Short mmCIF file of C-alpha atoms and ligand atoms in Angstrom, two decimals:
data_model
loop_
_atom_site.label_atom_id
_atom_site.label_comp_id
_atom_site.label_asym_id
_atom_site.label_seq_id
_atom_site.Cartn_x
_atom_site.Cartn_y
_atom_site.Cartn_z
CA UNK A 24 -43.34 34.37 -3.90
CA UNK A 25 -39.92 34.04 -2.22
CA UNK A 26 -37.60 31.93 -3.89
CA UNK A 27 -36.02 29.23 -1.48
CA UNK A 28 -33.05 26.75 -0.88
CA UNK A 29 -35.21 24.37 -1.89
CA UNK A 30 -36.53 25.45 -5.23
CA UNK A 31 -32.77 25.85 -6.16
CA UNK A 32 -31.89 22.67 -5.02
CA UNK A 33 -34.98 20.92 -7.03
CA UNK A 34 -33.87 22.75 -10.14
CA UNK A 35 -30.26 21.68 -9.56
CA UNK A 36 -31.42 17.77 -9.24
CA UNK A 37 -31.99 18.49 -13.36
CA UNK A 38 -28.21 19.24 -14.16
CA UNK A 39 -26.04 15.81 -14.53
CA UNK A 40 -22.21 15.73 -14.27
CA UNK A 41 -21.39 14.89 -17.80
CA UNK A 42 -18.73 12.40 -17.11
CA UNK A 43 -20.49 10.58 -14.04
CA UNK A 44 -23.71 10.75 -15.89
CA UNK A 45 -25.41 11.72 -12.13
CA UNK A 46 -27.12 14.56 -10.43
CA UNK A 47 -24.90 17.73 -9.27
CA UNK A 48 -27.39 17.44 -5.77
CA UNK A 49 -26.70 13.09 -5.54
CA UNK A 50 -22.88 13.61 -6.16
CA UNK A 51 -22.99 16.19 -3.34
CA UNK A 52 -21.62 18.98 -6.02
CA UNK A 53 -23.61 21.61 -4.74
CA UNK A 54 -21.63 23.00 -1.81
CA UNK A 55 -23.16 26.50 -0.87
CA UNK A 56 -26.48 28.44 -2.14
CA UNK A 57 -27.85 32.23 -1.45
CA UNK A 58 -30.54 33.89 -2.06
CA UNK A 59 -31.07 37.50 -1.76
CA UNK A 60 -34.22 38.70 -3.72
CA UNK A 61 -33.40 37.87 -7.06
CA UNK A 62 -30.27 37.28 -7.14
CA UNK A 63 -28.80 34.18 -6.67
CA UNK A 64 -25.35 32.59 -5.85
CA UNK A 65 -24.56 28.92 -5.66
CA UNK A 66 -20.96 27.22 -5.33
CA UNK A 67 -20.31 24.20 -6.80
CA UNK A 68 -17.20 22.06 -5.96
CA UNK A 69 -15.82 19.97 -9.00
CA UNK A 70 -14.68 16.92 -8.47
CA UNK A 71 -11.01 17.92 -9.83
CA UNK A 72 -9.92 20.79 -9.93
CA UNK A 73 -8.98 22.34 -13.43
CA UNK A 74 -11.82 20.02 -14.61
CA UNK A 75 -12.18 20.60 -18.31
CA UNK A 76 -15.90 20.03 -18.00
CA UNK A 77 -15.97 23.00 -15.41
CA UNK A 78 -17.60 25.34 -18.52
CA UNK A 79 -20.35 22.81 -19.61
CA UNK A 80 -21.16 22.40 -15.73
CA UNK A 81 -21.65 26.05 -14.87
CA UNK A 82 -23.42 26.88 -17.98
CA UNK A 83 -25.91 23.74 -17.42
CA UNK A 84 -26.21 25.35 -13.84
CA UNK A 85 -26.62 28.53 -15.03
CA UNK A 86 -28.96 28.04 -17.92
CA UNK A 87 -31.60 25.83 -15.32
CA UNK A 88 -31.56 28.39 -12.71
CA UNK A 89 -32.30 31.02 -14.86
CA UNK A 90 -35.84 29.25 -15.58
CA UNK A 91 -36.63 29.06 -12.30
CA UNK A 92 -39.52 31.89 -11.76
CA UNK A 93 -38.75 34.59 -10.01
CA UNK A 94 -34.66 34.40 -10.22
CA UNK A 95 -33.23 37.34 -12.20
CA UNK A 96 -29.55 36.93 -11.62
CA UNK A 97 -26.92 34.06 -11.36
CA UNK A 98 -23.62 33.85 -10.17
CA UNK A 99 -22.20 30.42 -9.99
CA UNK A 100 -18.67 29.94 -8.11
CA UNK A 101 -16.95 27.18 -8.98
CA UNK A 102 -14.68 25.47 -6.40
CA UNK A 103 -12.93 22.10 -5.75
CA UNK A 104 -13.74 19.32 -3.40
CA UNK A 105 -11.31 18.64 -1.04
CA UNK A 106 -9.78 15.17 -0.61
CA UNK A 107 -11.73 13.63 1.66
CA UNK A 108 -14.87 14.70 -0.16
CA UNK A 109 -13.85 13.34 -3.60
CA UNK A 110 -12.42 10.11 -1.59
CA UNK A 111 -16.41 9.95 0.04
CA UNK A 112 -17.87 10.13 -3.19
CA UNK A 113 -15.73 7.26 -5.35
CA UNK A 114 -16.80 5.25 -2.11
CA UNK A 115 -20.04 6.43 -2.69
CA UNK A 116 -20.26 5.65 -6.51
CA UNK A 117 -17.80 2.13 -6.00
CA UNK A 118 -19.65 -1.30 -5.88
CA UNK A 119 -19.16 -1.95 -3.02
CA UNK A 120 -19.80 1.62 -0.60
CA UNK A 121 -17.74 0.27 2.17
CA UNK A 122 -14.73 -0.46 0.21
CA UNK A 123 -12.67 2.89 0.66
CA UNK A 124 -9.03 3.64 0.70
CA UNK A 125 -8.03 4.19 4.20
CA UNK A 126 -4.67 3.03 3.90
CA UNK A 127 -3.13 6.15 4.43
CA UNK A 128 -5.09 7.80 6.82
CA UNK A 129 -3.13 8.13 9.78
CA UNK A 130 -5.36 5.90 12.06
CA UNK A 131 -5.61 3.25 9.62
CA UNK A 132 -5.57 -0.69 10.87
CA UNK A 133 -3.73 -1.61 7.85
CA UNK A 134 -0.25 -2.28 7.65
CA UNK A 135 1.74 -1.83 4.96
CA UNK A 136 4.52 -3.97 4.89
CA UNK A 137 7.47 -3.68 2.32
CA UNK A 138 8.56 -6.90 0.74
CA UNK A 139 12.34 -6.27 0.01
CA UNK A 140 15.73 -8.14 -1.24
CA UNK A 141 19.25 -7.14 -2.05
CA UNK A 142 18.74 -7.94 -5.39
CA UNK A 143 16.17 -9.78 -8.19
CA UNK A 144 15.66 -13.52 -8.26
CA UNK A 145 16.15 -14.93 -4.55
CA UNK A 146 12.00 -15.09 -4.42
CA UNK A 147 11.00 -12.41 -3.32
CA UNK A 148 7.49 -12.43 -4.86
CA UNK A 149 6.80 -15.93 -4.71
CA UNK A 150 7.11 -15.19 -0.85
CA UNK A 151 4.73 -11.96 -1.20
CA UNK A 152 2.18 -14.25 -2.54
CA UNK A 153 2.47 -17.46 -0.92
CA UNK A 154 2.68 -15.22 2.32
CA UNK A 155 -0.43 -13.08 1.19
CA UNK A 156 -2.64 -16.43 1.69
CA UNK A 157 -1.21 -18.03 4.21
CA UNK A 158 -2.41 -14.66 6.11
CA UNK A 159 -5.31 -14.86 4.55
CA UNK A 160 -6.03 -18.65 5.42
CA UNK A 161 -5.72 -17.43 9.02
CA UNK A 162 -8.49 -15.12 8.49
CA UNK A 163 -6.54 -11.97 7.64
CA UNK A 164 -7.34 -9.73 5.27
CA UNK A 165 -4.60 -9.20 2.84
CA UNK A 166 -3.77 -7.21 0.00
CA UNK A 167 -0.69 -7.06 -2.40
CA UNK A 168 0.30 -4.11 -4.46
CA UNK A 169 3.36 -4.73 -7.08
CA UNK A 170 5.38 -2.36 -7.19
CA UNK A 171 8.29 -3.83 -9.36
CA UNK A 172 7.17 -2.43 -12.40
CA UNK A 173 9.87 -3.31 -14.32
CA UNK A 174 9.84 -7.12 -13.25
CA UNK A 175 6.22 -7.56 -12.30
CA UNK A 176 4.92 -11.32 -12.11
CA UNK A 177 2.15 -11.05 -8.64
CA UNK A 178 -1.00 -11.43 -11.32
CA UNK A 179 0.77 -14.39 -13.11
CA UNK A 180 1.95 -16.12 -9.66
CA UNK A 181 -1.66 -15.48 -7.83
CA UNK A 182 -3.50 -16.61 -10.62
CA UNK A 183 -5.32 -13.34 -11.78
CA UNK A 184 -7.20 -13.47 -14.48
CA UNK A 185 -9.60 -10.36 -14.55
CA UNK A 186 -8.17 -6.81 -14.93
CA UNK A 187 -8.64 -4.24 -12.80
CA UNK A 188 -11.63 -1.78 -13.39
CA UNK A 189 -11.02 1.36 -13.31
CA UNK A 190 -13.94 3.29 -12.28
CA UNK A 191 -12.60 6.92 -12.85
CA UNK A 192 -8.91 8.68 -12.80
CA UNK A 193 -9.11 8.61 -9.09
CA UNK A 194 -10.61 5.09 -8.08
CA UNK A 195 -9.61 1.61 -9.32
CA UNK A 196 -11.07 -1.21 -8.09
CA UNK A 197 -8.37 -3.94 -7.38
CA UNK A 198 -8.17 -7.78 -9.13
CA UNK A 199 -8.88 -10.57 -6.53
CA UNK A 200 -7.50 -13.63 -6.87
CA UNK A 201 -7.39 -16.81 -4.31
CA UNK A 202 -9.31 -14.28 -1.14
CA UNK A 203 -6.22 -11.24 -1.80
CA UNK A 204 -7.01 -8.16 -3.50
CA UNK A 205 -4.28 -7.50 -5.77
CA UNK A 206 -2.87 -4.43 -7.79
CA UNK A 207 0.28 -4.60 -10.17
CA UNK A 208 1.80 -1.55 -11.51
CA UNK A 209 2.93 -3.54 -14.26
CA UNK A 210 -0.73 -3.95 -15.56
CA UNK A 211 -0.92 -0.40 -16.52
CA UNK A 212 1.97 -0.18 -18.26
CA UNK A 213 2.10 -1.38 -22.45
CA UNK A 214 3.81 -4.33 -22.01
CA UNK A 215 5.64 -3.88 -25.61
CA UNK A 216 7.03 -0.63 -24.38
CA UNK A 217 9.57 -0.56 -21.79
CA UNK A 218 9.20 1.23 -18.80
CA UNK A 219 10.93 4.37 -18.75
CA UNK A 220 9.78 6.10 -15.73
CA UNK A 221 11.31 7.98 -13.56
CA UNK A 222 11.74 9.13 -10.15
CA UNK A 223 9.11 11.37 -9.53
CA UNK A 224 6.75 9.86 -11.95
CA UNK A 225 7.07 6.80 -10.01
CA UNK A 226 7.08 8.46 -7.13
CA UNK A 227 3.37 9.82 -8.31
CA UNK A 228 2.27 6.24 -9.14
CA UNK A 229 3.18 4.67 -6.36
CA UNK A 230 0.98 7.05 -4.59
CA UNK A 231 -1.56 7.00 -6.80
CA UNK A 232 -1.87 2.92 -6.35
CA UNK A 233 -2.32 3.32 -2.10
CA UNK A 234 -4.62 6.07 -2.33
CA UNK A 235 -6.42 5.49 -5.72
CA UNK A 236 -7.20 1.66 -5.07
CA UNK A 237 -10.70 0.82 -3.70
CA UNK A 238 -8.85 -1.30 -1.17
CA UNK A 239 -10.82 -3.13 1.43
CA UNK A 240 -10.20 -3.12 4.67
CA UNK A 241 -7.19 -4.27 4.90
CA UNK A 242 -5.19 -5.59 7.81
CA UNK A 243 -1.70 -5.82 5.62
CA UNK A 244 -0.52 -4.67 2.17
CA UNK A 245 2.50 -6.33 1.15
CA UNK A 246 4.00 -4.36 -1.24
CA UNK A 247 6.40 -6.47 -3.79
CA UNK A 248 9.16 -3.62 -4.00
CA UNK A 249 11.60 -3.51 -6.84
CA UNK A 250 15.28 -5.16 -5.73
CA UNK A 251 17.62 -2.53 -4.01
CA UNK A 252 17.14 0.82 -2.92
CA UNK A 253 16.10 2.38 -6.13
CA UNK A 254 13.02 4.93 -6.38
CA UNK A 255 10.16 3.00 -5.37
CA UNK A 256 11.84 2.35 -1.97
CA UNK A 257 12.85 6.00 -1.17
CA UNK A 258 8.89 6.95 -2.12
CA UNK A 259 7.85 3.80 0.28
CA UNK A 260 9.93 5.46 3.25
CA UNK A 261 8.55 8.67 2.41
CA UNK A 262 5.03 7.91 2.02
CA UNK A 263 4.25 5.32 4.54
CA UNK A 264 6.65 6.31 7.61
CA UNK A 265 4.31 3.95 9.43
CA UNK A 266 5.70 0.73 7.14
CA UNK A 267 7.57 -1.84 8.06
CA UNK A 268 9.93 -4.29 5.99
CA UNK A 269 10.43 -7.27 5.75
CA UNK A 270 13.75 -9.08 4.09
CA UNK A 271 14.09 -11.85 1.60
CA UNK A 272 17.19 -13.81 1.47
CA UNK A 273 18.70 -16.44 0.77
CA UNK A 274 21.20 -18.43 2.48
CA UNK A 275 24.55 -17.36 1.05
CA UNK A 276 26.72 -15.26 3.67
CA UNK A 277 26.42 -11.89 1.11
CA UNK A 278 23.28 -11.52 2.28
CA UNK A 279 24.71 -9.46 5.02
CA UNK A 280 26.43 -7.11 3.30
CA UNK A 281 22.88 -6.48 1.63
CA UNK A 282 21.09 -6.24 5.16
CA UNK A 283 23.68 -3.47 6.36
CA UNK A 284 22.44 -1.18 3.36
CA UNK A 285 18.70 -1.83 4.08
CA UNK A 286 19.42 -1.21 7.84
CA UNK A 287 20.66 2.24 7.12
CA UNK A 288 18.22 2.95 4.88
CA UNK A 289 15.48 1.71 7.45
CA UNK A 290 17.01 3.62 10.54
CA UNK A 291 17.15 6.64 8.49
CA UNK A 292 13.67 6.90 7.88
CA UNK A 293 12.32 5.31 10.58
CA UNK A 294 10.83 2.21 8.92
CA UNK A 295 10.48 -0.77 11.23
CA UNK A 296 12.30 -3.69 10.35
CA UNK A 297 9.61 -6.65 10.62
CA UNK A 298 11.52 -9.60 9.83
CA UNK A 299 13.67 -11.87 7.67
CA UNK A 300 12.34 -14.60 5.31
CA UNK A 301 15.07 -17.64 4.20
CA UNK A 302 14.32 -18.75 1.06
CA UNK A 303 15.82 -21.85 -1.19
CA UNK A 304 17.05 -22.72 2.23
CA UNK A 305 17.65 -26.25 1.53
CA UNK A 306 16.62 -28.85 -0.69
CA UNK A 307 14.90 -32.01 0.52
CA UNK A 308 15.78 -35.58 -1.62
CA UNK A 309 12.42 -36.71 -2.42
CA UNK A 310 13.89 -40.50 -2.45
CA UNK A 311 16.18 -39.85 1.53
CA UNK A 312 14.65 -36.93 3.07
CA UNK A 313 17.67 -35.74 3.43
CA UNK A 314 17.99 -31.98 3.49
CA UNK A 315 20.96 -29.90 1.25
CA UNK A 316 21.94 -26.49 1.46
CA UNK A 317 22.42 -25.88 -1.90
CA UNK A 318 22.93 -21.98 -1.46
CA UNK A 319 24.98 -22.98 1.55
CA UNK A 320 23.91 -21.83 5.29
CA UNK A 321 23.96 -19.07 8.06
CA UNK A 322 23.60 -15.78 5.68
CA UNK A 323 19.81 -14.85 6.91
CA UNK A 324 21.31 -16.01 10.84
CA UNK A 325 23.83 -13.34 10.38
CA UNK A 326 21.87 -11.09 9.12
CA UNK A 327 18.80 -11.63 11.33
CA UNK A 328 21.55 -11.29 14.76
CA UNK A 329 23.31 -8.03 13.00
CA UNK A 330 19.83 -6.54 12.29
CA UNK A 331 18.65 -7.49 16.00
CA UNK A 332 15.18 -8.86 14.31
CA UNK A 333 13.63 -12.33 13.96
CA UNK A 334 14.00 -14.76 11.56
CA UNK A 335 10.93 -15.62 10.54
CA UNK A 336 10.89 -19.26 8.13
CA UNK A 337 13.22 -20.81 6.26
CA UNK A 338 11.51 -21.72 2.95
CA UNK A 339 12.61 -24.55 1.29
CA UNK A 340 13.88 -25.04 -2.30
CA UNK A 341 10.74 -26.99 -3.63
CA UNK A 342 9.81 -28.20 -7.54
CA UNK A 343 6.07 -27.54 -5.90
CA UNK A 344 6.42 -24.24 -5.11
CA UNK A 345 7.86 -23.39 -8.31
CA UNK A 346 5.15 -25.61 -9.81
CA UNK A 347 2.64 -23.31 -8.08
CA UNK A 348 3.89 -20.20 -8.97
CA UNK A 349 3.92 -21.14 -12.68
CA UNK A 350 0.14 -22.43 -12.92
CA UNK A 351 -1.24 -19.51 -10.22
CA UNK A 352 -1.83 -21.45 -7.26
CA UNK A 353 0.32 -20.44 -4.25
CA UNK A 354 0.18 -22.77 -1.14
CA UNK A 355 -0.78 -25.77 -3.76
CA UNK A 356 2.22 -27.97 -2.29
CA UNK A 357 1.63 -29.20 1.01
CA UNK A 358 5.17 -28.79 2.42
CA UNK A 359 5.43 -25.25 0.55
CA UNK A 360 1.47 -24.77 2.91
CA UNK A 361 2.94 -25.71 5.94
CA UNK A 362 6.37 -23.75 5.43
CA UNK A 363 4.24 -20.70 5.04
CA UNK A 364 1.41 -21.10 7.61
CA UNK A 365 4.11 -20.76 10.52
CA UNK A 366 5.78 -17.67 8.54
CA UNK A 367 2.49 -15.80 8.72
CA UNK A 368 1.95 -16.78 12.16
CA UNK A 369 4.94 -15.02 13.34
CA UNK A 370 4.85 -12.59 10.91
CA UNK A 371 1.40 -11.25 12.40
CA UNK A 372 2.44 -11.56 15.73
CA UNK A 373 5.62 -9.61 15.13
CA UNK A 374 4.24 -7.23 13.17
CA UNK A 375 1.44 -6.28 15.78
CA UNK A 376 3.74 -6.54 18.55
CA UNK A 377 5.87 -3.65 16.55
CA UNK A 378 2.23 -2.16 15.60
CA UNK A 379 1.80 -1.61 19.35
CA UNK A 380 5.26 -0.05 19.70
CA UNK A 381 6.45 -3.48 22.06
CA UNK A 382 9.77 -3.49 20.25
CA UNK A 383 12.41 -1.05 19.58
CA UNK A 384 12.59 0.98 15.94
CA UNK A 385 14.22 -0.05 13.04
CA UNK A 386 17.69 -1.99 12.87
CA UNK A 387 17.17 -2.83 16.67
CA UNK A 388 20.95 -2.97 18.02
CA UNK A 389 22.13 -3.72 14.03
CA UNK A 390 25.31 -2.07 12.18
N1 LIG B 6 11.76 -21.87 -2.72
C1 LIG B 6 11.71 -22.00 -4.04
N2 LIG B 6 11.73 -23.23 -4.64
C2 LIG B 6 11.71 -23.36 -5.98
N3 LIG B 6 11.64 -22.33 -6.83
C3 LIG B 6 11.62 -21.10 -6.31
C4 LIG B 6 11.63 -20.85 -4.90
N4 LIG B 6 11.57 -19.53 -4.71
C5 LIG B 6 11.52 -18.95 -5.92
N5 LIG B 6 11.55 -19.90 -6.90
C6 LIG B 6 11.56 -19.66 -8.35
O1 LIG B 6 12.64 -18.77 -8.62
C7 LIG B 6 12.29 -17.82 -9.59
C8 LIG B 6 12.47 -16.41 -9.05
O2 LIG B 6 11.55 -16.18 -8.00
P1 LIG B 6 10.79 -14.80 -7.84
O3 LIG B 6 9.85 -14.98 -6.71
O4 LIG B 6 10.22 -14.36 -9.13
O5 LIG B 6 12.02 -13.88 -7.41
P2 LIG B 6 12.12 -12.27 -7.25
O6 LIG B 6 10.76 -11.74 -7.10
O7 LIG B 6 12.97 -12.07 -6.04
O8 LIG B 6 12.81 -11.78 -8.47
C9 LIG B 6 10.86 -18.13 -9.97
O9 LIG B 6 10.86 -18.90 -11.13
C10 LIG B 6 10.32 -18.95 -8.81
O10 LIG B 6 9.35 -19.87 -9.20
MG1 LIG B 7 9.71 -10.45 -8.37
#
């Protein structure tokens, strides 16, 4: 009797990827299959390529089809499966099917939007965060990847408490905390040794954490960038040409000197500049309700009218907000809630409006 595709394919069933602990056939392994007489010739595509497990898996492929009747000669050809493949399968073998990566793909809904500063300490992830669920409280869906590996705080300020799962090399299913998905760089780093990577290894993470997180379906990823225009910036413009920024500040006038750097930066690789942020704006007496400028005024007007792009919120200097950081619960202070509710209003509807191409590119009619 003739041996078929079929027979081959039942026999195959029997021979489990030894890491996944699942069928060759269910993890779609099994790419091609002849027959002629005998002699038989199946491909099968590894999930990596250079797999070190690539010996055991032809031999257990081998050895089965060999005791199929009537099959006198195997030839197994091992290959690799592309990317979108091996992407199909981790959504495949995820929790949750539907939860895929697509944040790269060139049609993708979400944007990725670059959280940036001149330098460390003017709040710029208190903003990513507090920002992250006021989007969300408008029904967005919102994730944040930290990227400032070297100062990370986004688990500590959204109130994570559950590490991230890593499923496999290539899939990690992101921490959730108050409705935002949330991935820190920092988390897979030893915290007793000091981070030491870099360029291109960071380059290669940073990747790794858009395309390798089971993100949802996201309609922004704010990405909490390191201060300045170090690596992780140059890998943002090259990866995600797509991305847009958006500025924290605060008020004092050498903000602009700062903004004139990112603008060049942004022009020359055609990243949109989304917006400007104020924080520590001013400080409100809790007895008068009279508001100070401690940091002093009109920096983030400057820079928002040399930039030619909106200012989005001016974010008060508030005990509350601080408070919130420090015990995980961003948007806990009312006045900090309502600050940041009109920020991610006009931060959507800026961001779409650029999304749709309404508004000229980066740095707009800026220096
Ligand atoms: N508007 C604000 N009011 C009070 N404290 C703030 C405000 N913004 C930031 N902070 C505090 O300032 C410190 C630095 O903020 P952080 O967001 O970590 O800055 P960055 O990420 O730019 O380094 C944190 O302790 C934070 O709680
Ligand atoms: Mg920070």
């Amino acid at each position: 009797m003739a041996i078929t595709k079929e027979d081959i394919i039942q026999a195959l069933r029997e021979v489990y990827d030894p890491e996944l602990h699942r069928s060759i056939v269910d993890l779609h392994m099994v790419r091609a299959v002849d027959i002629s007489g005998g002699k038989v010739r199946v491909e099968i595509a590894l999930t990596v390529a250079g797999c070190p497990l690539q010996k055991t898996i032809s031999e257990s492929v081998r050895q089965r089809l060999q005791q199929v009747p009537g099959i006198e000669e195997v030839e197994v050809k091992l290959g690799t499966m592309t990317e979108q493949e091996r992407r199909q399968l981790v959504g495949e073998l995820s929790p949750r099917a539907e939860a895929r990566s697509h944040i790269l793909d060139e049609d993708t809904k979400t944007v990725i939007v670059g959280v940036t500063s001149g330098k460390g300490g003017v709040g710029k992830s208190t903003v990513t965060a507090n920002l992250a669920v006021a989007l969300t409280r408008q029904g967005l869906r919102v994730g944040i990847l930290d990227a400032d590996i070297y100062g990370f705080s986004i688990p500590h300020l959204m109130g994570v408490e559950n590490a991230p799962v890593v499923l496999d090399d290539q899939a990690i299913v992101p921490q959730s905390a108050n409705g935002v998905q949330i991935i820190s760089m920092g988390s897979f780093v030893d915290e007793k040794t000091p981070v030491v990577w870099r360029g291109p290894m960071l380059t290669k993470a940073f990747q790794q954490f858009l395309s390798d997180v089971l993100w949802a379906d996201l309609d922004y990823l704010l990405v909490d960038m390191p201060p300045g225009t170090g690596d992780i910036a140059l890998s943002m413009y090259q990866l995600i040409p797509q991305g847009m920024l958006l500025l924290v500040t605060t008020p004092q006038p050498v903000a602009a000197n700062v903004a004139s750097r990112v603008a060049a930066m942004a022009r020359k690789t055609r990243q949109r500049l989304l917006g400007i942020v104020e924080n520590m704006s001013y400080f409100r007496c809790p007895h008068c309700g009279e508001a100070t400028p401690i940091f002093g005024r009109g920096g983030a007007d400057e820079m928002a009218e040399r930039l030619g792009i909106p200012l989005l919120g001016r974010v008060p200097l508030e005990v509350g907000l601080r408070e919130s950081g420090d015990t995980g619960n961003p948007l806990a202070d009312p006045e900090t809630a309502r600050v940041f509710a009109e920020i991610a209003g006009r931060f959507h509807a800026r961001a779409q409006e650029l999304r749709a191409g309404a508004t000229q590119a980066a740095g707009g009619n800026g220096e």
